[in-house]
PDB file of C-alpha atoms in Angstrom:
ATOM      1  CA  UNK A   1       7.424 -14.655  -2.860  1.00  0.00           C
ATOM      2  CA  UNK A   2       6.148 -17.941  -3.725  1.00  0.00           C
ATOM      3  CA  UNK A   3       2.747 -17.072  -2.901  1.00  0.00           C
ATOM      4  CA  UNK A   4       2.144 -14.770  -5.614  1.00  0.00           C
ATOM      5  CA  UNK A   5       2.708 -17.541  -8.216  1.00  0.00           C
ATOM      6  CA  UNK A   6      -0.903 -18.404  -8.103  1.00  0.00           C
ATOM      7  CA  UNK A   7      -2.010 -15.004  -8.993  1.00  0.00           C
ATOM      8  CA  UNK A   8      -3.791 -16.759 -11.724  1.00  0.00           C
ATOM      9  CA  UNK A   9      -5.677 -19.182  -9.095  1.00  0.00           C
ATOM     10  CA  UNK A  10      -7.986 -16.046  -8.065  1.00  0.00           C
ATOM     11  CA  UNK A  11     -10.947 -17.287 -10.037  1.00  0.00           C
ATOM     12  CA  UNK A  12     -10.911 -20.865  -9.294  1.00  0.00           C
ATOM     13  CA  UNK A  13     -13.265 -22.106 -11.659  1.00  0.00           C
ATOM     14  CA  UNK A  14     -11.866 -20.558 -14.743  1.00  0.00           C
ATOM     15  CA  UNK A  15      -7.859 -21.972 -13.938  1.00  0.00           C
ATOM     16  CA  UNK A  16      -8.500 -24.831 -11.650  1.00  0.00           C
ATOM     17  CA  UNK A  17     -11.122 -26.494 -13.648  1.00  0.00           C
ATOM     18  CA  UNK A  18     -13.852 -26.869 -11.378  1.00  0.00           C
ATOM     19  CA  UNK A  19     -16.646 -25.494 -10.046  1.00  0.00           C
ATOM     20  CA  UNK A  20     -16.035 -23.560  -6.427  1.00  0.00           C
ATOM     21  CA  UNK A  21     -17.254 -24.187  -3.239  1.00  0.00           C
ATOM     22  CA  UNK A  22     -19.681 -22.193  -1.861  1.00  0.00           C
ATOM     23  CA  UNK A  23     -21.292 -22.364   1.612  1.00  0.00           C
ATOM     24  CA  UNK A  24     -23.291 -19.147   1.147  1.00  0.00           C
ATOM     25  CA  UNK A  25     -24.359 -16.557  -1.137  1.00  0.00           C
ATOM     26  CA  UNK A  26     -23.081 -13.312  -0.104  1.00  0.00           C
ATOM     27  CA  UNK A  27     -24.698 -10.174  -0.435  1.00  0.00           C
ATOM     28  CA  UNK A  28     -21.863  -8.350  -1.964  1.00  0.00           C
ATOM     29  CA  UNK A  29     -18.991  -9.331  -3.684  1.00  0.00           C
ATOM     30  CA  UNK A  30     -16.467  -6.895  -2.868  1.00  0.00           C
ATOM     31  CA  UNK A  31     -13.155  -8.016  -5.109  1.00  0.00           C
ATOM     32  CA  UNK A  32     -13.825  -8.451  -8.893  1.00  0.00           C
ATOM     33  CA  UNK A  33     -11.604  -7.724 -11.514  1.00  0.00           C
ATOM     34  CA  UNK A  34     -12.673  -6.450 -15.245  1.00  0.00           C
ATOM     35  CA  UNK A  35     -10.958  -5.745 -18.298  1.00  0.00           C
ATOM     36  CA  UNK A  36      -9.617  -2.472 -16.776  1.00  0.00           C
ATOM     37  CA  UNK A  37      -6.821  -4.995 -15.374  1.00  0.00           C
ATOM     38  CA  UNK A  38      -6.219  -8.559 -15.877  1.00  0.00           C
ATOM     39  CA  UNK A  39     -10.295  -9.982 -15.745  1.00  0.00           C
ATOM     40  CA  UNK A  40     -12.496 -11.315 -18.386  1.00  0.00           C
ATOM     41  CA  UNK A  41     -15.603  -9.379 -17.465  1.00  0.00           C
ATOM     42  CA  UNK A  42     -16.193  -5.978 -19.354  1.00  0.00           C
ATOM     43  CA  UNK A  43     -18.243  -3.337 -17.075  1.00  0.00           C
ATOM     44  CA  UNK A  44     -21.473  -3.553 -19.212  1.00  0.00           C
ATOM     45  CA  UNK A  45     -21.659  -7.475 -17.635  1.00  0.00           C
ATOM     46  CA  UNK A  46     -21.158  -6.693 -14.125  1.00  0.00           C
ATOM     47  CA  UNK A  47     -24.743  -6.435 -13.094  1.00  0.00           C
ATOM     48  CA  UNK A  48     -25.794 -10.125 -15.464  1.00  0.00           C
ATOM     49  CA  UNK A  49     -22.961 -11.368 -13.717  1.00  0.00           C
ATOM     50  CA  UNK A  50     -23.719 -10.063 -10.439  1.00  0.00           C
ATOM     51  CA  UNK A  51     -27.249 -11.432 -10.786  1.00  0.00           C
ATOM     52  CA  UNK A  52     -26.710 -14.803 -11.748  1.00  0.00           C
ATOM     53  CA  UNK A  53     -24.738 -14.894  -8.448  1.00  0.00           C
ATOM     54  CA  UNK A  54     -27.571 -13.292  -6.138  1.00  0.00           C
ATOM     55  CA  UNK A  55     -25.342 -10.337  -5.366  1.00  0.00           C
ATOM     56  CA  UNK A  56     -26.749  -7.008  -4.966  1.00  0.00           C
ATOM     57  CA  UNK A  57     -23.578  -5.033  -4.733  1.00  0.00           C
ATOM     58  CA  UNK A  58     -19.966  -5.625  -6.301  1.00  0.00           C
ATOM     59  CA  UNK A  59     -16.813  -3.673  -5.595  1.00  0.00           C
ATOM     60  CA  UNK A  60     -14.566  -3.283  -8.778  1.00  0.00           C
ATOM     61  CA  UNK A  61     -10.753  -3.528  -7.544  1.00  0.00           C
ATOM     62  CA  UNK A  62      -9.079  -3.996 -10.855  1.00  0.00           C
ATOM     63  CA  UNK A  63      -4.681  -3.736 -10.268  1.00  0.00           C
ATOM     64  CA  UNK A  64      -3.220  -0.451 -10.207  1.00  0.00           C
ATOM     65  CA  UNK A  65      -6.019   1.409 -11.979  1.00  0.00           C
ATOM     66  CA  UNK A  66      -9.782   2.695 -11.093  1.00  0.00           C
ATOM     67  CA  UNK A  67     -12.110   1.868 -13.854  1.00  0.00           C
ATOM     68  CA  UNK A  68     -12.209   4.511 -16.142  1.00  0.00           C
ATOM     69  CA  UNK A  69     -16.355   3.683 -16.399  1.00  0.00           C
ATOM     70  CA  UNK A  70     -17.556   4.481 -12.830  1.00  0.00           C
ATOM     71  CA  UNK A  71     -17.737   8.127 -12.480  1.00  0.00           C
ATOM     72  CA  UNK A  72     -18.580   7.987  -8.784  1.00  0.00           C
ATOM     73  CA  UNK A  73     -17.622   6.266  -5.484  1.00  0.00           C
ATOM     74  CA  UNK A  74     -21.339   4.830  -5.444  1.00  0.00           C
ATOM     75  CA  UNK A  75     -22.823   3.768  -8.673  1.00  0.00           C
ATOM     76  CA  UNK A  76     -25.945   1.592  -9.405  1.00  0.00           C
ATOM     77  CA  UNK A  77     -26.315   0.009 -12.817  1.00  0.00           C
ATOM     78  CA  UNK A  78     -29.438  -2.325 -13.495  1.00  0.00           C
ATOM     79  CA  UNK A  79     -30.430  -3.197 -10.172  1.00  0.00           C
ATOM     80  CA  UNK A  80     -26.633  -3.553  -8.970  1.00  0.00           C
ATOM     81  CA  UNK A  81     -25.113  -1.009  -6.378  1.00  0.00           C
ATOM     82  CA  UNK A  82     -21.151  -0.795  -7.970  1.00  0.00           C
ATOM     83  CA  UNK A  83     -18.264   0.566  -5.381  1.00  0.00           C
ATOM     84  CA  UNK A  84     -15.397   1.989  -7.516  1.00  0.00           C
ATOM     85  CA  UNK A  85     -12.499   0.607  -6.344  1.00  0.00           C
ATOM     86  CA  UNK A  86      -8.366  -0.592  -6.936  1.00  0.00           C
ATOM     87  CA  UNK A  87      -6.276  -3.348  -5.845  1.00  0.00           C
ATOM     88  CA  UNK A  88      -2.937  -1.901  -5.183  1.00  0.00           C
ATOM     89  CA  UNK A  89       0.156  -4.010  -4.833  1.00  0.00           C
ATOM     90  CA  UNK A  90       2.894  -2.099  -2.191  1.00  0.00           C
ATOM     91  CA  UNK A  91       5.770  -2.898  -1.033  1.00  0.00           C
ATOM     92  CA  UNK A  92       6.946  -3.398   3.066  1.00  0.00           C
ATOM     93  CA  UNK A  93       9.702  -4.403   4.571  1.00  0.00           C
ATOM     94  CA  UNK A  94       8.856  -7.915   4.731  1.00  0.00           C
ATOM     95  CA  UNK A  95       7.382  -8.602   1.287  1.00  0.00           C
ATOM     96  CA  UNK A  96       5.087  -7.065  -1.515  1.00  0.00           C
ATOM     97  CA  UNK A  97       1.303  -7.468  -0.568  1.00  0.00           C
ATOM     98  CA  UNK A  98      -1.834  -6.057  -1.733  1.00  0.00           C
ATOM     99  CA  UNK A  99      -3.857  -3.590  -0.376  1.00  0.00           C
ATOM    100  CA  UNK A 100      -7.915  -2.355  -1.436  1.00  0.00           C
ATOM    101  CA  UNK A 101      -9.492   0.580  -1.598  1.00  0.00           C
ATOM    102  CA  UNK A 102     -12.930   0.719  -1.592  1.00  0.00           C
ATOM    103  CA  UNK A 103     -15.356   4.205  -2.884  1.00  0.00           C
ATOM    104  CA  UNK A 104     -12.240   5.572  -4.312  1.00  0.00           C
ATOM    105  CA  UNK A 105     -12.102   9.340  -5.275  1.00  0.00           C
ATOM    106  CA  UNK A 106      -9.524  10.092  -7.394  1.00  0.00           C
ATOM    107  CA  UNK A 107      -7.253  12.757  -6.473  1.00  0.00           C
ATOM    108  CA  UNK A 108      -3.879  14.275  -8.192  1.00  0.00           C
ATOM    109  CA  UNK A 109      -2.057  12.501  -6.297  1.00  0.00           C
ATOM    110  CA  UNK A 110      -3.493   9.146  -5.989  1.00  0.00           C
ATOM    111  CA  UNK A 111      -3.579   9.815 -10.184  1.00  0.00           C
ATOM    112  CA  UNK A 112       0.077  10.501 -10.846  1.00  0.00           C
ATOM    113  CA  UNK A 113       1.220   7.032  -8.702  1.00  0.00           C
ATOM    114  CA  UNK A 114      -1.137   5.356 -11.239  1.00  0.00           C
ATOM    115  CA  UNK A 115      -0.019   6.903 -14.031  1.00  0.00           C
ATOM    116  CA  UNK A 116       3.872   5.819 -13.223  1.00  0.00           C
ATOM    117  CA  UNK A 117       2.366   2.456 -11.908  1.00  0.00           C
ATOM    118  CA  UNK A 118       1.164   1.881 -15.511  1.00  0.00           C
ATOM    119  CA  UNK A 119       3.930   3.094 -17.409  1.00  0.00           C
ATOM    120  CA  UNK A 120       6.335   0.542 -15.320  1.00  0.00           C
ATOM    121  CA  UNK A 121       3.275  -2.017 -16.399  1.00  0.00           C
ATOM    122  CA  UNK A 122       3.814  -1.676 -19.766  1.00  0.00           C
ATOM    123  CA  UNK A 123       7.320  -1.706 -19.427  1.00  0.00           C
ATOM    124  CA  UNK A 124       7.236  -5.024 -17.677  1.00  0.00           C
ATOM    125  CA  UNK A 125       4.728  -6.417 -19.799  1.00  0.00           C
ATOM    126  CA  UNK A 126       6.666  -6.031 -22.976  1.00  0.00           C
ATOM    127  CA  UNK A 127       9.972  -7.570 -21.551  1.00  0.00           C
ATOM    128  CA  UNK A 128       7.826 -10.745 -20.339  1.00  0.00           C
ATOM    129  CA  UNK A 129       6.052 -10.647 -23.944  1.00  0.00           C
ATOM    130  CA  UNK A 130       9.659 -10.813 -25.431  1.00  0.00           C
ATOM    131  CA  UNK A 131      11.206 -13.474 -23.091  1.00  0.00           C
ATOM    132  CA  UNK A 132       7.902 -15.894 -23.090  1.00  0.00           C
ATOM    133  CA  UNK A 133       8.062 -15.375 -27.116  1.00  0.00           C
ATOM    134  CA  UNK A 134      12.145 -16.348 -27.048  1.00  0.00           C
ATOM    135  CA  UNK A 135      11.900 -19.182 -24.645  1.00  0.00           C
ATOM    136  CA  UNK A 136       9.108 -20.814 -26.464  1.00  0.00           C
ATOM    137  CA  UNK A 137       9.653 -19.772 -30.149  1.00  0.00           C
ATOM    138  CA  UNK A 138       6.535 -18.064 -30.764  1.00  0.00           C
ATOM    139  CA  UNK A 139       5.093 -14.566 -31.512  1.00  0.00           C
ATOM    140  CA  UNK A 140       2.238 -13.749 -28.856  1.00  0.00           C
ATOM    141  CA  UNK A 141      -1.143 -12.293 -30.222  1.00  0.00           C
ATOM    142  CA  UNK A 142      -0.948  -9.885 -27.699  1.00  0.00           C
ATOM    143  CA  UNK A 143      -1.119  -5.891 -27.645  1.00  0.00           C
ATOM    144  CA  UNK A 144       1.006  -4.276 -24.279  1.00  0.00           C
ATOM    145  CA  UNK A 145      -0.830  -1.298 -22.888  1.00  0.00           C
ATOM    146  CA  UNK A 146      -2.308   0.208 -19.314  1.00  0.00           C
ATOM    147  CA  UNK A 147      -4.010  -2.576 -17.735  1.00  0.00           C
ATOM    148  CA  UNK A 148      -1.828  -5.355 -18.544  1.00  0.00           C
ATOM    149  CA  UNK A 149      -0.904  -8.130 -16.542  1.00  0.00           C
ATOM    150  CA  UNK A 150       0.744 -11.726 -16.345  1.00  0.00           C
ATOM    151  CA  UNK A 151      -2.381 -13.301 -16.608  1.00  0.00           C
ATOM    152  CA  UNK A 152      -2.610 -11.113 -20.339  1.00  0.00           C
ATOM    153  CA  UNK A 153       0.642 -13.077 -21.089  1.00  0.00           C
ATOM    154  CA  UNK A 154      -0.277 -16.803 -20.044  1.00  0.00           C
ATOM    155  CA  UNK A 155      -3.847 -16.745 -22.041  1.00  0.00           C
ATOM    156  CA  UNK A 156      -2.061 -15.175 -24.749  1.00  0.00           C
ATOM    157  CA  UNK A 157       0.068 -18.818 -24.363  1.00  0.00           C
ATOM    158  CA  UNK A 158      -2.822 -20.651 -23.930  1.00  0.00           C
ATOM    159  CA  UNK A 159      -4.111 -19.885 -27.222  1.00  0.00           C
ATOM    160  CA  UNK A 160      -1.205 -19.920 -29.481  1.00  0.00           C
ATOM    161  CA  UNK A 161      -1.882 -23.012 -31.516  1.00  0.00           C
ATOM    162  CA  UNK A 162       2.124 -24.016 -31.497  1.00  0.00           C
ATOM    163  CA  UNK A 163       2.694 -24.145 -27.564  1.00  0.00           C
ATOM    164  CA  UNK A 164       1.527 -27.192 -25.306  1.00  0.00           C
ATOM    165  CA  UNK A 165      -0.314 -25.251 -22.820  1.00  0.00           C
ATOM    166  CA  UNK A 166      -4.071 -25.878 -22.188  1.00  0.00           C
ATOM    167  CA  UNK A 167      -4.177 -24.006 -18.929  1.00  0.00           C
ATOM    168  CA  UNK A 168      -2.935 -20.713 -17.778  1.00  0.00           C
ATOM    169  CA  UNK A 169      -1.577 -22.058 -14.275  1.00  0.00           C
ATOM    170  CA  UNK A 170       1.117 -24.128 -15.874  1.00  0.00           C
ATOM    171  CA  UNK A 171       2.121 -20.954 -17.789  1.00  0.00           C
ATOM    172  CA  UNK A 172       2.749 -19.051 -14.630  1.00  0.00           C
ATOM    173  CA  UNK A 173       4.327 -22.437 -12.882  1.00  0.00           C
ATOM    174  CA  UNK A 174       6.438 -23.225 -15.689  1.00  0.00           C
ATOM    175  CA  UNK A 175       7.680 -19.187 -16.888  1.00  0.00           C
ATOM    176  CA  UNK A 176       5.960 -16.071 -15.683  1.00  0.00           C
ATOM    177  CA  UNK A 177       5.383 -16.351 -11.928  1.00  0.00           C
ATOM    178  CA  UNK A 178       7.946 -15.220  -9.445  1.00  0.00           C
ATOM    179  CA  UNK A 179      11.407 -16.657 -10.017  1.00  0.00           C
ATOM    180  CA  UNK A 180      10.710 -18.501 -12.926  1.00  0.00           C
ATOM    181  CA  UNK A 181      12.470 -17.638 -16.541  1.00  0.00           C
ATOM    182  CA  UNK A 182      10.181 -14.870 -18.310  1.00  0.00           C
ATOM    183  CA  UNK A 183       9.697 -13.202 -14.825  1.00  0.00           C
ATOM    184  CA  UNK A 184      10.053  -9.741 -14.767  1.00  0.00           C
ATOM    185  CA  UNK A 185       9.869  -7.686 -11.423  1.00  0.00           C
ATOM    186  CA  UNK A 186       7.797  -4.510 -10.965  1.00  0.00           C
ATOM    187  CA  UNK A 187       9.079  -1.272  -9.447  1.00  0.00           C
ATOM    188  CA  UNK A 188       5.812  -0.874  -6.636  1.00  0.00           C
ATOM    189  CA  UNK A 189       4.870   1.626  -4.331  1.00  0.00           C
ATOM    190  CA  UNK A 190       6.026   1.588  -0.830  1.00  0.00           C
ATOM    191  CA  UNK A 191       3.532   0.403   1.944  1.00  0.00           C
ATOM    192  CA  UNK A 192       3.237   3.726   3.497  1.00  0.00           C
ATOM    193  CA  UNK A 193       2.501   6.019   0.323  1.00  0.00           C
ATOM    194  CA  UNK A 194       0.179   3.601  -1.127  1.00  0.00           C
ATOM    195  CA  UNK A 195      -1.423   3.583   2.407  1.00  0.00           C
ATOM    196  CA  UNK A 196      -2.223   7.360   2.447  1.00  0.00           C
ATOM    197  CA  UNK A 197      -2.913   7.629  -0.816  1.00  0.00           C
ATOM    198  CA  UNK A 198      -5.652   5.443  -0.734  1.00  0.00           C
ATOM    199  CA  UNK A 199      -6.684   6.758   2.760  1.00  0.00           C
ATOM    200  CA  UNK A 200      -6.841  10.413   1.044  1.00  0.00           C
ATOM    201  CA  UNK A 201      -9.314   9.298  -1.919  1.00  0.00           C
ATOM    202  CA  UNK A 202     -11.531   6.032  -0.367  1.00  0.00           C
ATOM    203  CA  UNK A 203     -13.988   5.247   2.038  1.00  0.00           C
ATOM    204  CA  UNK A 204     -11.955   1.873   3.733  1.00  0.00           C
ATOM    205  CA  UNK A 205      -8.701   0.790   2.958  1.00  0.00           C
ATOM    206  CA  UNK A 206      -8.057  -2.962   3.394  1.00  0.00           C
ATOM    207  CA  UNK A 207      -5.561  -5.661   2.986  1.00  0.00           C
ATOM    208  CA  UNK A 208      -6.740  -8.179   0.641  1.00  0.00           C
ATOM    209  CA  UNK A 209      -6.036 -12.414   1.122  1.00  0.00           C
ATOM    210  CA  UNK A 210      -4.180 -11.839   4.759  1.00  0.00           C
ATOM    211  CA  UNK A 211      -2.954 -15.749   4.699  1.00  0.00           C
ATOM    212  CA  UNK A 212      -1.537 -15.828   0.999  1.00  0.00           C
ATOM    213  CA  UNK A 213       1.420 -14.058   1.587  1.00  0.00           C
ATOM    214  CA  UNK A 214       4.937 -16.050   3.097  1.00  0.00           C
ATOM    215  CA  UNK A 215       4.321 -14.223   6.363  1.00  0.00           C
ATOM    216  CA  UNK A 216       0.980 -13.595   7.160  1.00  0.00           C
ATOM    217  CA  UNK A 217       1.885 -12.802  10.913  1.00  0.00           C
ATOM    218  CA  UNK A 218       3.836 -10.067   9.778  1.00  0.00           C
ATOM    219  CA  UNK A 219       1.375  -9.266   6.455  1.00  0.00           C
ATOM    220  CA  UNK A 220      -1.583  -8.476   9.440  1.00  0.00           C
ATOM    221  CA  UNK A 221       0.535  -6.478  11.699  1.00  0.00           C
ATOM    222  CA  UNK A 222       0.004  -3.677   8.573  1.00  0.00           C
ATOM    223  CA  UNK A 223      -3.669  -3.633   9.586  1.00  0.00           C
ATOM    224  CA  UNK A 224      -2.772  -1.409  12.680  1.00  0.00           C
ATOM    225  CA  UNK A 225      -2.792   1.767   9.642  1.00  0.00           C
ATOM    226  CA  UNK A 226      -5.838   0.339   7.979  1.00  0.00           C
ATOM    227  CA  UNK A 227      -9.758  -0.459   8.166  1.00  0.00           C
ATOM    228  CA  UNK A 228     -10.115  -3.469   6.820  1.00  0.00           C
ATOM    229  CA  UNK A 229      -8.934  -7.056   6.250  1.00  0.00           C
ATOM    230  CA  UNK A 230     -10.262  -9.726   3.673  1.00  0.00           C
ATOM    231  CA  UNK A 231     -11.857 -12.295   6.206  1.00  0.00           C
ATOM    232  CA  UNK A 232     -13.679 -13.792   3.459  1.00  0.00           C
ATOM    233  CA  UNK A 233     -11.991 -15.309  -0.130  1.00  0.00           C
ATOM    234  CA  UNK A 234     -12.435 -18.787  -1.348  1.00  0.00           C
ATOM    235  CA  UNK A 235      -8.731 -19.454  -2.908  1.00  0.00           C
ATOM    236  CA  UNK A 236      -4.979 -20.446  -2.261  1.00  0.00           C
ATOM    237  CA  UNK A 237      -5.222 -20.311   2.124  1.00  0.00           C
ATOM    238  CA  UNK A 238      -8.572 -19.072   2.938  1.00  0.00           C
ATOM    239  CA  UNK A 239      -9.249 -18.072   6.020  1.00  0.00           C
ATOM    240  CA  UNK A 240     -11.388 -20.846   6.790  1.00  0.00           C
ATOM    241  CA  UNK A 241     -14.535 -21.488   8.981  1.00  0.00           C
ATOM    242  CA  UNK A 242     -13.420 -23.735  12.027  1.00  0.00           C
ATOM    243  CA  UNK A 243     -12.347 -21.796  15.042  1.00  0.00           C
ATOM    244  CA  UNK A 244     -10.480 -24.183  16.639  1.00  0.00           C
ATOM    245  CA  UNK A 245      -8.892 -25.157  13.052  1.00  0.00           C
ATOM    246  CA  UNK A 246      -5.471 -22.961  14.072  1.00  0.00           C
ATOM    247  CA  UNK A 247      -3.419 -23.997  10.423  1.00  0.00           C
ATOM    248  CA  UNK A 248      -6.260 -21.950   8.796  1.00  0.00           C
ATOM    249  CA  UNK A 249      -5.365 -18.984  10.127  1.00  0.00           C
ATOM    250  CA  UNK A 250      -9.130 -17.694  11.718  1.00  0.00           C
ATOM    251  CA  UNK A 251      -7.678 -16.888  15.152  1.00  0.00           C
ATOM    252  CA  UNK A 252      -4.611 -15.200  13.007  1.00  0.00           C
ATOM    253  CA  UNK A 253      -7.211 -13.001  11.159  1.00  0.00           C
ATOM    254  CA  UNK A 254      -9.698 -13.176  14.116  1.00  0.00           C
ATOM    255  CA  UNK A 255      -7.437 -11.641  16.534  1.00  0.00           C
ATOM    256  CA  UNK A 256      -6.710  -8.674  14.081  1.00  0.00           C
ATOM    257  CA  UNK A 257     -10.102  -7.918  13.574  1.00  0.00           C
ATOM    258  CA  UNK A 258     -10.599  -7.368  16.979  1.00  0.00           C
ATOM    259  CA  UNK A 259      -7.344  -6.142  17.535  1.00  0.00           C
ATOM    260  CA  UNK A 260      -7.138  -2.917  15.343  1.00  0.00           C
ATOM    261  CA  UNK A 261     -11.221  -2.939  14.977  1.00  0.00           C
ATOM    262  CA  UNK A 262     -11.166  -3.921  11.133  1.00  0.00           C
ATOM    263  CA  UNK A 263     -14.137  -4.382   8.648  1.00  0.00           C
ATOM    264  CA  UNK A 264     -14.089  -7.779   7.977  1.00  0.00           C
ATOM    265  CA  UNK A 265     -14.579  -7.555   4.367  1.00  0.00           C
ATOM    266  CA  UNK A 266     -13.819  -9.976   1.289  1.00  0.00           C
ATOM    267  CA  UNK A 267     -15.202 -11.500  -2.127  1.00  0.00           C
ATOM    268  CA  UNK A 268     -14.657 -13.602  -4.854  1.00  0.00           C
ATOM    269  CA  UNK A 269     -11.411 -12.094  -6.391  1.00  0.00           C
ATOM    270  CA  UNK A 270     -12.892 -13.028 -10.034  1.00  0.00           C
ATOM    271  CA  UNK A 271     -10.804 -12.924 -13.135  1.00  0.00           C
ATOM    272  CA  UNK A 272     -13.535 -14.357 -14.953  1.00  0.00           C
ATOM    273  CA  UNK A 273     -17.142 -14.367 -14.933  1.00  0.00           C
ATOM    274  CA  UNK A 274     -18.751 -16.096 -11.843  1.00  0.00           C
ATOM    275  CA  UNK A 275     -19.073 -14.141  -8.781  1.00  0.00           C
ATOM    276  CA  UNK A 276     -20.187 -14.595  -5.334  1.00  0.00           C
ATOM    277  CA  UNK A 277     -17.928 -17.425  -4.568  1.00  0.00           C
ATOM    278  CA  UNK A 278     -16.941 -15.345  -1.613  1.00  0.00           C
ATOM    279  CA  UNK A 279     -18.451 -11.932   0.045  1.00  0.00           C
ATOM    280  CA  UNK A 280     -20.061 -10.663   3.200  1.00  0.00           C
ATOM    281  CA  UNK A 281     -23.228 -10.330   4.425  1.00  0.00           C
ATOM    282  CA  UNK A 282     -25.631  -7.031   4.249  1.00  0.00           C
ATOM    283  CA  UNK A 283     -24.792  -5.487   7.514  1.00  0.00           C
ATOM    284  CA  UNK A 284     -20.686  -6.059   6.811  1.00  0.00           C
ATOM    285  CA  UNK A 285     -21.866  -4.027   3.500  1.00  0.00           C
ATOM    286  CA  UNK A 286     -23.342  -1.645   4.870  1.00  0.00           C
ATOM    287  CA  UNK A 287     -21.181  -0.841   7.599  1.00  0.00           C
ATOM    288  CA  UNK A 288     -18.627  -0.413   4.731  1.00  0.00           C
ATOM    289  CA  UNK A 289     -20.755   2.077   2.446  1.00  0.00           C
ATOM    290  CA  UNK A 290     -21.327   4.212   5.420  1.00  0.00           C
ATOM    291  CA  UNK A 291     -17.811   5.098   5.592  1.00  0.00           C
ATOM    292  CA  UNK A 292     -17.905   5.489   1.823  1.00  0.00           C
ATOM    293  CA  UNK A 293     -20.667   8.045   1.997  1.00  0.00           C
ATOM    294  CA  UNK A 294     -18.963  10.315   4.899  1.00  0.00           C
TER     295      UNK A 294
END
């Protein structure tokens, strides 16, 4: 899935060098990772972050987990409305892709997948750690627990004063992303648990970057069981803006939308610290925290 490789290229500016483009500021930001997962951002600097980006409400979707810090669905924090929610990676019969949930409420069930999720994470994580450290003759400052990622692994590279890398995307090119030497598969959930399980404990559930995976035709055709779709994200095959511009994919998602009556949702997908780079406008929002609130 060669797609996945740039897992890392989710916050553009941090692994690409440069600042992102940005037609409009959105009024929420509805993918942004923390250091619950695999981003930079601890929960305390959501809201700065948020408002140096002009966004009044951010969605927290960190992999596999709910942040342990949001005690509600709905939470504001200095000005900055805060939807507790997970990106969760499943598997179908074509290929693995992500799907979000957004106002989660955990349940027991929902909280024993996680809990088996993370356990395979640290697995994983430690048997990457151990062939990134033999295949490059180094010892990683890194400690393995829940929450860990690749991206954990390739800054871990980054700033090991005895390895050649100055940027986390040649780490994943070169070793950890799919099919090269230090990868190590995970054992994910099947499309149709992780599905209801999010169904059961959220307000929406959504499939995140529709046109990133090898087969988005078939990636969008999932939407039929869902309530959302990512229209907007500003990385690795956006959707685009152009109607008429058919190789980015907006009749693709378009026609879904419309199709299975989605939310058109979307956001930044930050590992770092800048948000807003992507989002959707108030009444997209609100439509969506309406169906959090039922």
């Amino acid at each position: 899935m060669k797609n996945f490789v740039g897992a890392c290229q989710r916050d553009t500016d941090t692994l690409l060098g440069r600042p992102p483009r940005r037609s409009r500021v959105p009024y929420a930001d509805l993918h942004v990772h923390t250091t619950a997962s695999d981003g930079a951002l601890e929960l305390d600097d959501v809201p700065d972050a948020a408002r140096r980006a002009d966004v009044a409400a951010v969605a927290l979707t960190d992999h596999d987990t709910v942040h342990p810090g949001l005690g509600r669905p709905l939470t504001t924090r200095d000005g900055v409305e805060l939807v507790r929610g997970i990106e969760l990676r499943v598997e179908t019969d074509d290929e693995r892709v992500d799907i979000l949930g957004y106002g989660v409420r955990e349940t027991d069930a929902l909280r024993d997948e996680l809990d088996r999720i993370q356990r395979d994470r640290i697995q994983r994580g430690r048997r990457i750690v151990a062939a990134v450290e033999a295949e490059l003759g180094v010892s990683l400052d890194v400690t393995v627990e829940e929450g860990f990622g690749r991206p954990h692994v390739a800054r871990a590279v980054v700033a090991h004063p005895d390895t050649d890398y100055d940027d986390v995307a040649s780490v994943f090119a070169d070793l950890i992303g799919d099919g090269g030497p230090c990868y190590v598969a995970r054992d994910v959930t099947d499309f149709e648990t992780g599905r209801r399980l999010l169904a059961d404990a959220s307000g929406a559930v959504g499939l995140a970057h529709p046109l990133r995976y090898d087969d988005p035709a078939a990636a969008l055709e999932h939407c039929e069981r869902l309530d959302a779709v990512e229209r907007h994200y500003p990385y690795d095959r956006p959707v685009g803006t152009d109607p008429d511009d058919h190789d980015g994919g907006v009749e693709l998602v378009e026609d879904a939308i419309e199709r299975y009556d989605l939310l058109a949702l979307g956001g930044s997908d930050a590992h770092g610290d800048t948000l807003g780079t992507a989002g959707v406008e108030r009444g997209e929002y609100r439509r969506l925290r309406r169906r959090i609130e039922r």
